[in-house]
Short mmCIF file of C-alpha atoms (C1' of nucleotides) in Angstrom, two decimals:
data_model
loop_
_atom_site.label_atom_id
_atom_site.label_comp_id
_atom_site.label_asym_id
_atom_site.label_seq_id
_atom_site.Cartn_x
_atom_site.Cartn_y
_atom_site.Cartn_z
CA MET G 1 107.63 93.97 107.90
CA ILE G 2 107.79 93.64 111.64
CA ASP G 3 106.85 96.77 113.57
CA PRO G 4 110.14 98.71 113.77
CA LYS G 5 109.28 99.83 117.28
CA LEU G 6 108.79 96.28 118.44
CA LEU G 7 112.02 95.34 116.74
CA ARG G 8 113.82 98.14 118.53
CA HIS G 9 112.43 97.62 122.00
CA SER G 10 111.99 93.84 122.07
CA THR G 11 114.80 92.71 119.85
CA ALA G 12 115.51 89.54 121.79
CA ASP G 13 111.85 88.48 121.79
CA VAL G 14 111.66 88.99 118.04
CA ALA G 15 114.82 86.97 117.52
CA ALA G 16 113.43 84.16 119.68
CA ASN G 17 110.21 84.07 117.68
CA LEU G 18 112.06 84.03 114.36
CA ALA G 19 114.35 81.31 115.64
CA ARG G 20 111.31 79.01 115.69
CA ARG G 21 111.33 79.27 111.91
CA GLY G 22 114.99 78.46 111.85
CA HIS G 23 115.72 82.07 110.96
CA GLN G 24 118.81 83.44 112.59
CA PHE G 25 118.42 87.14 113.25
CA ASP G 26 121.75 88.90 113.79
CA THR G 27 120.65 91.15 116.63
CA ASP G 28 124.12 92.58 117.24
CA GLU G 29 124.41 93.89 113.72
CA TYR G 30 120.90 95.25 113.89
CA LEU G 31 121.28 96.94 117.28
CA GLU G 32 124.55 98.52 116.25
CA LEU G 33 122.93 99.99 113.16
CA GLU G 34 119.84 101.05 115.07
CA GLY G 35 122.00 102.84 117.62
CA ARG G 36 123.67 104.79 114.86
CA ARG G 37 120.34 105.57 113.28
CA LYS G 38 119.04 107.07 116.46
CA ALA G 39 122.08 109.25 117.03
CA LEU G 40 122.18 110.40 113.41
CA GLN G 41 118.48 111.09 113.19
CA VAL G 42 118.45 113.18 116.35
CA GLU G 43 121.48 115.08 115.13
CA THR G 44 120.13 115.62 111.61
CA GLU G 45 116.79 116.84 112.86
CA GLN G 46 118.54 119.26 115.17
CA TRP G 47 120.46 120.78 112.26
CA GLN G 48 117.27 120.96 110.25
CA SER G 49 115.51 122.68 113.07
CA GLU G 50 118.33 125.16 113.37
CA ARG G 51 118.33 125.83 109.65
CA ASN G 52 114.59 126.45 109.67
CA ALA G 53 114.93 128.85 112.59
CA SER G 54 117.69 130.87 110.96
CA ALA G 55 115.95 130.97 107.59
CA ARG G 56 112.94 132.37 109.40
CA SER G 57 114.92 135.04 111.17
CA ILE G 58 116.68 136.05 107.96
CA GLY G 59 113.33 136.40 106.29
CA LYS G 60 112.08 138.52 109.15
CA ALA G 61 115.20 140.70 109.20
CA LYS G 62 114.95 141.27 105.48
CA ALA G 63 111.32 142.28 105.79
CA GLU G 64 112.28 144.78 108.47
CA GLY G 65 115.12 146.09 106.35
CA THR G 66 117.80 145.07 108.86
CA ASP G 67 121.24 144.08 107.62
CA ILE G 68 121.25 140.31 107.14
CA ALA G 69 124.96 139.86 106.48
CA PRO G 70 125.81 138.80 110.06
CA LEU G 71 122.96 136.31 110.06
CA LEU G 72 124.18 134.80 106.80
CA ALA G 73 127.67 134.50 108.24
CA ALA G 74 126.29 132.67 111.26
CA VAL G 75 124.72 129.91 109.15
CA LYS G 76 127.63 129.65 106.76
CA ASP G 77 128.72 126.12 107.58
CA LEU G 78 125.33 124.87 108.75
CA GLY G 79 124.59 123.54 105.29
CA ASP G 80 127.69 121.37 105.21
CA LYS G 81 127.04 119.94 108.64
CA LEU G 82 123.46 119.17 107.68
CA ASP G 83 124.47 117.58 104.39
CA SER G 84 126.99 115.21 105.89
CA SER G 85 124.79 114.22 108.78
CA GLU G 86 121.83 113.74 106.44
CA ALA G 87 123.86 111.63 104.03
CA ALA G 88 125.01 109.39 106.86
CA LEU G 89 121.45 109.05 108.14
CA VAL G 90 120.07 108.15 104.73
CA SER G 91 122.63 105.42 104.28
CA VAL G 92 122.05 103.94 107.73
CA GLN G 93 118.30 104.06 107.21
CA ALA G 94 118.64 102.26 103.90
CA GLY G 95 120.68 99.57 105.63
CA LEU G 96 118.08 99.19 108.36
CA ARG G 97 115.23 99.08 105.92
CA ASP G 98 116.96 96.37 103.96
CA ILE G 99 117.32 94.31 107.12
CA GLU G 100 113.69 94.93 108.02
CA LEU G 101 112.43 94.03 104.56
CA ARG G 102 114.30 90.75 104.65
CA LEU G 103 113.04 89.74 108.09
CA PRO G 104 110.21 87.20 108.00
CA ASN G 105 106.97 87.76 109.89
CA LEU G 106 106.54 86.82 113.52
CA LEU G 107 104.80 83.49 113.98
CA ASP G 108 101.51 83.19 115.75
CA ASP G 109 101.70 81.26 119.03
CA SER G 110 99.36 78.61 117.66
CA VAL G 111 101.83 77.57 114.96
CA PRO G 112 103.18 74.11 115.81
CA ASP G 113 106.91 73.61 116.29
CA GLY G 114 108.84 71.80 113.60
CA LYS G 115 111.43 72.30 110.96
CA ASP G 116 109.94 71.09 107.70
CA GLU G 117 106.94 69.67 105.91
CA SER G 118 107.12 66.42 107.85
CA ASP G 119 106.33 68.27 111.08
CA ASN G 120 103.12 69.87 109.82
CA ALA G 121 100.09 69.08 111.94
CA GLU G 122 97.02 67.53 110.34
CA VAL G 123 93.99 69.49 111.48
CA ARG G 124 91.20 67.59 109.75
CA ARG G 125 90.49 65.22 106.94
CA TRP G 126 87.52 65.17 104.58
CA GLY G 127 86.59 62.07 102.62
CA GLU G 128 88.61 58.92 102.20
CA PRO G 129 91.29 58.31 99.57
CA THR G 130 89.43 57.22 96.45
CA LYS G 131 89.38 53.45 95.93
CA PHE G 132 89.72 51.79 92.53
CA ASP G 133 89.30 48.18 91.46
CA PHE G 134 91.84 48.65 88.68
CA GLU G 135 95.37 49.91 88.23
CA VAL G 136 95.17 53.72 88.47
CA ARG G 137 96.91 55.99 86.01
CA ASP G 138 98.40 59.37 86.81
CA HIS G 139 97.26 62.53 85.05
CA ILE G 140 100.15 62.38 82.60
CA GLU G 141 99.20 58.99 81.28
CA LEU G 142 95.50 59.81 81.35
CA GLY G 143 95.98 63.08 79.53
CA GLU G 144 98.33 61.76 76.91
CA ASN G 145 96.17 58.70 76.24
CA LEU G 146 93.21 60.98 75.72
CA GLY G 147 95.35 63.08 73.40
CA MET G 148 94.44 66.18 75.38
CA ILE G 149 97.69 66.94 77.19
CA ASP G 150 100.76 67.56 75.08
CA PHE G 151 103.96 68.10 77.02
CA GLU G 152 106.11 67.69 73.93
CA ALA G 153 104.38 70.47 72.06
CA ALA G 154 104.68 72.65 75.14
CA SER G 155 108.39 72.04 75.40
CA ARG G 156 108.91 72.82 71.72
CA ILE G 157 107.20 76.14 72.26
CA SER G 158 108.42 77.10 75.71
CA GLY G 159 110.81 74.49 77.11
CA SER G 160 110.22 72.49 80.25
CA ARG G 161 107.51 73.03 82.84
CA PHE G 162 104.77 74.04 80.46
CA THR G 163 101.63 72.29 79.32
CA VAL G 164 99.38 72.36 76.30
CA LEU G 165 95.82 71.28 77.02
CA SER G 166 93.27 70.72 74.32
CA GLY G 167 89.62 69.95 73.72
CA PRO G 168 87.44 68.87 76.65
CA LEU G 169 90.39 68.88 79.05
CA ALA G 170 91.17 72.52 78.27
CA ARG G 171 87.52 73.22 78.79
CA LEU G 172 87.50 71.28 82.05
CA GLN G 173 90.13 73.59 83.47
CA ARG G 174 88.08 76.58 82.40
CA ALA G 175 85.00 74.96 83.93
CA LEU G 176 86.83 74.58 87.22
CA ILE G 177 87.81 78.23 87.18
CA GLN G 178 84.30 79.39 86.36
CA TYR G 179 82.79 77.13 88.98
CA MET G 180 85.16 78.41 91.64
CA LEU G 181 84.57 82.06 90.78
CA ASP G 182 80.81 81.58 90.76
CA THR G 183 80.85 79.71 94.06
CA HIS G 184 82.93 82.32 95.84
CA THR G 185 80.96 85.26 94.50
CA GLU G 186 77.48 83.73 94.78
CA GLN G 187 77.83 81.54 97.86
CA HIS G 188 80.60 83.17 99.87
CA GLY G 189 80.06 86.85 99.16
CA TYR G 190 83.34 87.64 97.42
CA GLU G 191 83.75 90.43 94.92
CA GLU G 192 85.25 89.27 91.64
CA ILE G 193 88.13 91.35 90.45
CA TYR G 194 90.28 91.48 87.33
CA VAL G 195 93.84 92.69 87.80
CA PRO G 196 97.12 93.26 85.92
CA TYR G 197 99.41 90.27 85.40
CA LEU G 198 102.47 92.50 85.16
CA VAL G 199 103.37 94.51 88.23
CA LEU G 200 106.03 96.93 89.38
CA ALA G 201 108.65 96.07 91.97
CA ASP G 202 106.88 98.11 94.65
CA ALA G 203 103.84 95.87 94.48
CA LEU G 204 106.05 92.84 95.12
CA ILE G 205 107.82 94.57 97.98
CA GLY G 206 104.37 95.21 99.42
CA THR G 207 103.45 91.55 99.48
CA GLY G 208 106.88 90.42 100.62
CA ASN G 209 108.10 88.75 97.42
CA LEU G 210 110.84 91.35 97.08
CA PRO G 211 113.59 92.04 97.88
CA LYS G 212 114.24 88.52 99.10
CA PHE G 213 112.76 86.29 96.43
CA GLU G 214 113.72 87.97 93.19
CA ASP G 215 114.91 84.62 91.83
CA ASP G 216 111.42 83.16 91.95
CA LEU G 217 110.09 85.77 89.56
CA PHE G 218 110.08 86.43 85.84
CA ARG G 219 111.06 89.94 84.96
CA THR G 220 110.91 91.98 81.78
CA HIS G 221 113.93 93.89 80.58
CA THR G 222 112.03 97.10 79.88
CA GLU G 223 113.53 100.28 81.26
CA THR G 224 111.47 100.05 84.41
CA PRO G 225 111.12 96.32 84.82
CA TYR G 226 107.77 94.60 85.11
CA TYR G 227 107.41 91.35 86.94
CA LEU G 228 104.97 88.60 85.97
CA ILE G 229 102.77 87.93 88.95
CA PRO G 230 103.59 84.71 90.83
CA THR G 231 100.04 84.80 92.23
CA ALA G 232 96.99 87.08 92.10
CA GLU G 233 97.75 87.85 95.71
CA VAL G 234 100.25 90.44 94.52
CA PRO G 235 98.01 92.75 92.49
CA VAL G 236 94.90 92.12 94.57
CA THR G 237 96.52 92.73 97.95
CA ASN G 238 98.08 95.89 96.57
CA LEU G 239 94.59 97.31 96.09
CA ALA G 240 95.02 98.37 99.71
CA ARG G 241 98.29 100.16 99.11
CA ASP G 242 98.30 103.66 100.61
CA ALA G 243 94.61 103.34 101.38
CA ILE G 244 92.81 104.42 104.51
CA PHE G 245 89.55 102.48 104.65
CA GLU G 246 86.58 103.65 106.65
CA ALA G 247 85.38 101.18 109.25
CA ASP G 248 82.23 100.37 107.28
CA GLN G 249 84.27 99.44 104.19
CA LEU G 250 85.81 96.45 105.93
CA PRO G 251 86.03 93.55 105.67
CA LYS G 252 86.83 93.28 101.96
CA HIS G 253 86.62 89.88 100.27
CA TYR G 254 88.09 89.63 96.79
CA VAL G 255 88.30 86.70 94.42
CA ALA G 256 90.38 86.80 91.26
CA HIS G 257 91.38 84.31 88.62
CA THR G 258 94.78 84.84 87.07
CA PRO G 259 97.56 82.86 85.53
CA CYS G 260 100.59 82.64 87.81
CA PHE G 261 104.21 82.64 86.71
CA ARG G 262 107.03 81.18 88.75
CA SER G 263 110.59 80.65 87.71
CA GLU G 264 110.98 77.60 89.95
CA VAL G 265 114.74 77.94 90.12
CA GLY G 266 115.97 75.78 92.93
CA SER G 267 113.25 73.21 92.40
CA TYR G 268 115.31 71.09 90.01
CA GLY G 269 114.35 67.48 90.23
CA GLN G 270 111.07 68.17 92.02
CA ASP G 271 107.90 67.24 90.17
CA THR G 272 109.67 67.44 86.86
CA ARG G 273 107.07 65.27 85.16
CA GLY G 274 103.53 66.33 84.60
CA MET G 275 101.74 69.53 85.40
CA ILE G 276 102.18 69.64 89.16
CA ARG G 277 104.89 72.29 89.11
CA GLN G 278 104.81 74.61 86.14
CA HIS G 279 106.20 77.97 85.15
CA GLN G 280 102.65 79.01 84.30
CA PHE G 281 99.43 77.86 85.93
CA GLU G 282 95.90 79.05 86.58
CA LYS G 283 94.69 79.88 90.04
CA VAL G 284 91.66 81.36 91.74
CA GLU G 285 92.77 83.44 94.67
CA LEU G 286 90.89 84.70 97.73
CA VAL G 287 92.02 87.85 99.52
CA HIS G 288 90.65 89.39 102.73
CA PHE G 289 91.25 92.85 104.19
CA VAL G 290 90.11 92.90 107.80
CA VAL G 291 90.63 94.77 111.06
CA ALA G 292 93.27 93.32 113.33
CA LYS G 293 91.03 91.62 115.84
CA ASP G 294 89.22 89.67 113.12
CA SER G 295 92.11 88.17 111.21
CA MET G 296 92.39 84.79 112.93
CA ALA G 297 88.67 84.17 112.49
CA ALA G 298 89.05 85.31 108.87
CA LEU G 299 91.78 82.72 108.30
CA GLU G 300 89.37 80.00 109.41
CA SER G 301 86.57 81.22 107.16
CA LEU G 302 88.85 81.74 104.17
CA THR G 303 90.22 78.23 104.53
CA GLY G 304 86.66 76.96 104.82
CA HIS G 305 85.70 78.67 101.58
CA ALA G 306 88.53 76.93 99.75
CA GLU G 307 87.52 73.61 101.30
CA VAL G 308 83.96 73.98 100.01
CA ILE G 309 85.29 73.80 96.47
CA LEU G 310 86.91 70.43 97.10
CA GLN G 311 83.85 69.16 98.94
CA LYS G 312 81.57 70.11 96.06
CA LEU G 313 83.99 68.45 93.67
CA GLU G 314 83.98 65.47 96.03
CA LEU G 315 87.74 65.39 96.17
CA PRO G 316 89.24 63.90 99.34
CA TYR G 317 91.55 66.26 101.16
CA ARG G 318 93.12 67.12 104.44
CA VAL G 319 93.99 70.39 106.09
CA VAL G 320 97.38 70.79 107.74
CA ALA G 321 98.67 73.59 109.93
CA LEU G 322 102.14 74.42 108.70
CA CYS G 323 104.82 74.07 111.34
CA ALA G 324 107.15 76.90 112.32
CA GLY G 325 109.83 75.90 109.84
CA ASP G 326 107.41 75.59 106.92
CA VAL G 327 105.35 78.77 107.25
CA GLY G 328 106.13 81.15 104.41
CA PHE G 329 108.14 84.33 104.77
CA GLY G 330 105.34 86.84 105.30
CA ALA G 331 102.72 84.71 107.01
CA THR G 332 102.04 84.53 110.72
CA LYS G 333 100.03 81.34 110.28
CA THR G 334 99.22 79.09 107.34
CA TYR G 335 96.90 76.19 106.59
CA ASP G 336 97.63 74.10 103.55
CA ILE G 337 94.86 72.11 101.95
CA GLU G 338 96.15 68.92 100.41
CA VAL G 339 94.10 66.98 97.90
CA TRP G 340 94.35 63.24 97.42
CA LEU G 341 96.14 62.30 94.20
CA PRO G 342 95.63 58.61 93.38
CA GLY G 343 98.41 58.76 90.78
CA GLN G 344 100.89 59.55 93.52
CA GLN G 345 99.03 57.86 96.39
CA LYS G 346 99.67 61.07 98.30
CA TYR G 347 98.02 64.22 99.56
CA ARG G 348 99.43 67.16 97.61
CA GLU G 349 99.06 70.89 98.24
CA ILE G 350 96.22 72.47 96.29
CA SER G 351 95.70 75.55 98.41
CA SER G 352 97.66 77.55 100.91
CA CYS G 353 95.75 79.93 103.17
CA SER G 354 97.67 82.46 105.21
CA ASN G 355 97.15 85.23 107.67
CA TYR G 356 99.77 87.92 107.13
CA ASN G 357 98.43 90.10 109.93
CA ASP G 358 99.96 93.57 109.51
CA PHE G 359 103.13 92.35 107.77
CA GLN G 360 102.06 93.25 104.24
CA ALA G 361 99.91 96.17 105.38
CA ARG G 362 102.92 97.85 106.95
CA ARG G 363 104.91 97.48 103.74
CA MET G 364 102.01 98.86 101.71
CA GLN G 365 100.76 101.46 104.19
CA ALA G 366 97.35 99.81 104.09
CA ARG G 367 95.21 101.22 106.86
CA TRP G 368 91.73 101.83 108.15
CA ARG G 369 90.41 104.56 110.38
CA ASN G 370 89.50 103.26 113.79
CA PRO G 371 86.48 105.30 114.89
CA ASP G 372 87.37 104.68 118.55
CA THR G 373 90.69 106.46 118.22
CA GLY G 374 90.07 108.50 115.07
CA ARG G 375 93.48 107.37 113.87
CA PRO G 376 94.60 105.24 110.96
CA GLU G 377 95.64 101.73 111.96
CA LEU G 378 97.14 98.97 109.84
CA ILE G 379 94.69 96.47 108.42
CA HIS G 380 95.36 92.75 108.36
CA THR G 381 95.64 90.95 105.02
CA LEU G 382 94.97 87.30 104.27
CA ASN G 383 95.00 85.25 101.15
CA GLY G 384 94.56 81.71 100.00
CA SER G 385 94.07 79.72 96.86
CA GLY G 386 90.49 78.87 96.26
CA VAL G 387 91.92 76.76 94.65
CA ALA G 388 94.81 76.17 92.23
CA ALA G 389 93.06 75.29 88.98
CA GLY G 390 95.89 73.35 87.38
CA ARG G 391 96.20 71.07 90.36
CA ALA G 392 92.43 70.82 90.68
CA LEU G 393 92.38 69.58 87.10
CA ILE G 394 94.93 66.91 87.98
CA ALA G 395 92.92 65.93 91.04
CA VAL G 396 89.71 65.60 89.06
CA MET G 397 91.42 63.57 86.34
CA GLU G 398 93.02 61.15 88.74
CA ASN G 399 90.11 60.77 91.15
CA TYR G 400 87.43 60.56 88.45
CA GLN G 401 89.24 58.18 86.10
CA ASN G 402 87.72 54.99 84.75
CA ASP G 403 89.39 51.70 83.90
CA ASP G 404 89.27 52.56 80.19
CA GLY G 405 91.11 55.85 80.70
CA SER G 406 88.05 58.03 80.36
CA ILE G 407 87.26 60.67 82.97
CA ARG G 408 83.90 61.40 84.55
CA VAL G 409 83.00 65.07 84.88
CA PRO G 410 82.11 66.02 88.47
CA GLU G 411 78.42 66.82 88.71
CA VAL G 412 78.91 70.47 89.68
CA LEU G 413 81.06 71.05 86.61
CA GLN G 414 78.69 69.52 84.07
CA PRO G 415 76.72 72.76 83.56
CA TYR G 416 80.02 74.42 82.71
CA MET G 417 80.87 71.63 80.25
CA GLY G 418 77.74 71.97 78.18
CA GLY G 419 76.30 68.92 79.90
CA VAL G 420 79.19 66.64 79.05
CA GLU G 421 79.41 63.86 81.66
CA LEU G 422 82.36 61.88 80.39
CA ILE G 423 85.62 62.84 78.76
CA LYS G 424 86.95 60.12 76.52
CA ALA G 425 89.17 59.77 73.48
CA ASP G 426 87.39 60.13 70.13
"C1'" G E 1 103.69 107.84 67.60
"C1'" G E 2 102.51 113.62 67.06
"C1'" A E 3 100.45 118.34 69.46
"C1'" G E 4 98.81 120.67 73.82
"C1'" A E 5 97.20 121.15 79.11
"C1'" G E 6 97.82 119.65 83.91
"C1'" A E 7 99.41 117.04 88.88
"C1'" U E 8 98.37 121.21 95.80
"C1'" G E 9 94.83 118.44 102.00
"C1'" G E 10 88.59 113.73 101.93
"C1'" C E 11 86.75 116.92 97.49
"C1'" U E 12 86.71 121.76 94.62
"C1'" G E 13 90.37 125.28 94.26
"C1'" A E 14 93.87 129.82 95.62
"C1'" G E 15 98.84 130.35 96.08
"C1'" U E 16 105.47 132.65 91.06
"C1'" G E 17 111.23 132.95 96.80
"C1'" G E 18 110.47 134.01 103.48
"C1'" U E 19 105.95 134.89 108.61
"C1'" C E 20 102.65 128.57 103.87
"C1'" G E 21 101.18 122.41 106.27
"C1'" A E 22 99.25 125.81 102.88
"C1'" A E 23 93.43 131.07 101.55
"C1'" A E 24 88.39 130.15 100.46
"C1'" G E 25 84.37 126.90 99.69
"C1'" C E 26 82.35 121.96 100.28
"C1'" G E 27 82.31 117.67 103.28
"C1'" C E 28 83.02 115.66 108.18
"C1'" U E 29 83.16 116.01 113.94
"C1'" C E 30 81.74 118.55 118.37
"C1'" C E 31 79.13 122.65 120.71
"C1'" C E 32 75.28 126.64 120.66
"C1'" C E 33 70.60 128.26 118.82
"C1'" U E 34 65.74 127.24 116.71
"C1'" G E 35 59.35 123.32 119.84
"C1'" C E 36 60.42 119.20 114.64
"C1'" U E 37 62.78 119.91 109.76
"C1'" A E 38 65.37 123.58 106.94
"C1'" A E 39 68.36 127.72 107.89
"C1'" G E 40 71.95 130.14 111.34
"C1'" G E 41 76.39 130.94 114.95
"C1'" G E 42 81.14 128.98 117.07
"C1'" A E 43 85.32 125.57 117.37
"C1'" G E 44 87.94 121.64 115.28
"C1'" U E 45 89.34 118.58 111.03
"C1'" A E 46 96.23 115.61 106.51
"C1'" A E 47 99.83 111.72 106.61
"C1'" G E 48 104.48 109.66 107.94
"C1'" G E 49 108.62 109.81 111.28
"C1'" G E 50 111.77 111.13 115.71
"C1'" C E 51 111.88 111.84 121.03
"C1'" U E 52 108.89 109.66 124.94
"C1'" A E 53 105.82 105.52 129.56
"C1'" A E 54 102.46 108.38 126.40
"C1'" U E 55 97.51 108.19 121.04
"C1'" A E 56 100.79 114.73 126.18
"C1'" C E 57 104.42 118.34 124.68
"C1'" C E 58 108.30 119.46 121.34
"C1'" C E 59 110.90 118.53 116.77
"C1'" C E 60 111.60 116.66 111.58
"C1'" U E 61 109.64 115.31 106.67
"C1'" U E 62 105.86 115.59 102.92
"C1'" C E 63 102.20 120.43 97.85
"C1'" G E 64 103.15 113.68 91.51
"C1'" A E 65 108.69 111.40 91.87
"C1'" G E 66 113.93 112.34 91.77
"C1'" G E 67 117.89 115.84 91.36
"C1'" G E 68 119.62 121.18 91.36
"C1'" U E 69 119.85 126.73 92.71
"C1'" U E 70 119.25 129.42 97.61
"C1'" C E 71 120.40 131.26 104.32
"C1'" G E 72 115.28 129.86 102.83
"C1'" A E 73 111.38 126.40 97.42
"C1'" A E 74 104.37 124.52 96.64
"C1'" U E 75 106.67 128.72 94.15
"C1'" C E 76 112.90 129.13 90.04
"C1'" C E 77 115.94 125.24 86.87
"C1'" C E 78 116.67 119.96 85.02
"C1'" U E 79 115.03 114.80 84.46
"C1'" C E 80 111.23 111.31 84.95
"C1'" U E 81 106.25 109.38 85.90
"C1'" C E 82 101.19 109.78 85.63
"C1'" U E 83 96.43 112.12 84.13
"C1'" C E 84 93.37 114.81 80.59
"C1'" U E 85 92.19 116.82 75.40
"C1'" C E 86 92.94 116.45 70.03
"C1'" C E 87 95.18 113.65 65.81
"C1'" G E 88 97.19 108.88 64.17
"C1'" C E 89 97.34 103.59 65.05
"C1'" C E 90 95.24 99.48 67.33
"C1'" A E 91 92.41 94.09 70.42
#
RNA sequence: GGAGAGAUGGCUGAGUGGUCGAAAGCGCUCCCCUGCUAAGGGAGUAAGGGCUAAUACCCCUUCGAGGGUUCGAAUCCCUCUCUCUCCGCCA
């Protein structure tokens, strides 16, 4: 959520910033509503104040034994006036809040202009696209030839966009997850955390997934609905909900492995084959809670931590700064890390690292106490994949493939594979 | 699933219709005192929001959540959620 005060006092500036994303902010509608809010709130609070004053004087009169009948007569219709004014205020406030909750975050000035993916700016590149002296296979062909990926079985069980992995390949994904968790906790100082995979709507409002992106989520039909998490970001970031951290408790660095569930409506026709885009996938997620002044530096370090994983796996990648039109709803700035996939001869997203500044914190009331002012201030939240395990598995398969369809196990993963160095069909 | 108890400020814990944003204690901050330490004395110490240039006044809201009764609710009524104890079941 954008600071309501900023929205109120610098409406045109906010609209201009959001326009960079291609978001059209109807300032007339907003200002009209905001004007009514102000009038109604002032009026309502005046009635409330009056009611409190008269209730006090009635109490006092009663204690003194004075006749309270005239006082009661004086406040006779106060209740009605208060009720109607309050009802109007509540409805206007709900309308405003809905507008505010659906407004994307302000972009950082460093975000490059552009309208879609093709305008993203490459920041750096690590490694060179892997070279092969044979015809490369994609992960689908590799996996099926090994007999360790079964898309047909998955679709019998769950329909499209699911995968069944077996044997060494299933273990390889687990090895990747374990390796990532160990690296982030042991090398990068993160605290490992285990969280619920089902969350309440409020948690998703906190991170910005609701109310706008309900369609992307799976929901239960229990009386109070649960949502399957689309990323660990949701439960982990909500650890800060309603919190007031002391200065010495920050920064917080969390790492969590969870499955992620996405409905992927609206992505018909994209990546329909293979396990690039699934309803369910495994991901290791990094989350930072920091004080405001540190968040841009934190974005750099978080992105760096995700990159280390690819470097240790010796997977070629590049980092791109998302352009204005491509930055996600709640982020002020985002780096995507794209890994080289020989099967597609393309760099494909394997991690997305974002600074949300106070956007999520404001929705969650996540604060820290600034010792200089003694007052609670909003923290800044960041998160990034470190990295997506399903896609990392694809990247390893395709980049480590041999002519005979076998797959070498990256050196750093071998200890997690019981020393296995090569995955091949029996 | 059954039975019972509970939910109040950073914590413990009073408070069954009015002067209660809330006693007391602890903790914390500042000041005083004591040659150090311990002890002691004093003052302060919730969050959100509105108004505003203001983190100054002033005002509003909040005692698990939502509704109701009332001029007035932490206190009375209804619904829900959560926590704890015991029994049952269960990974």
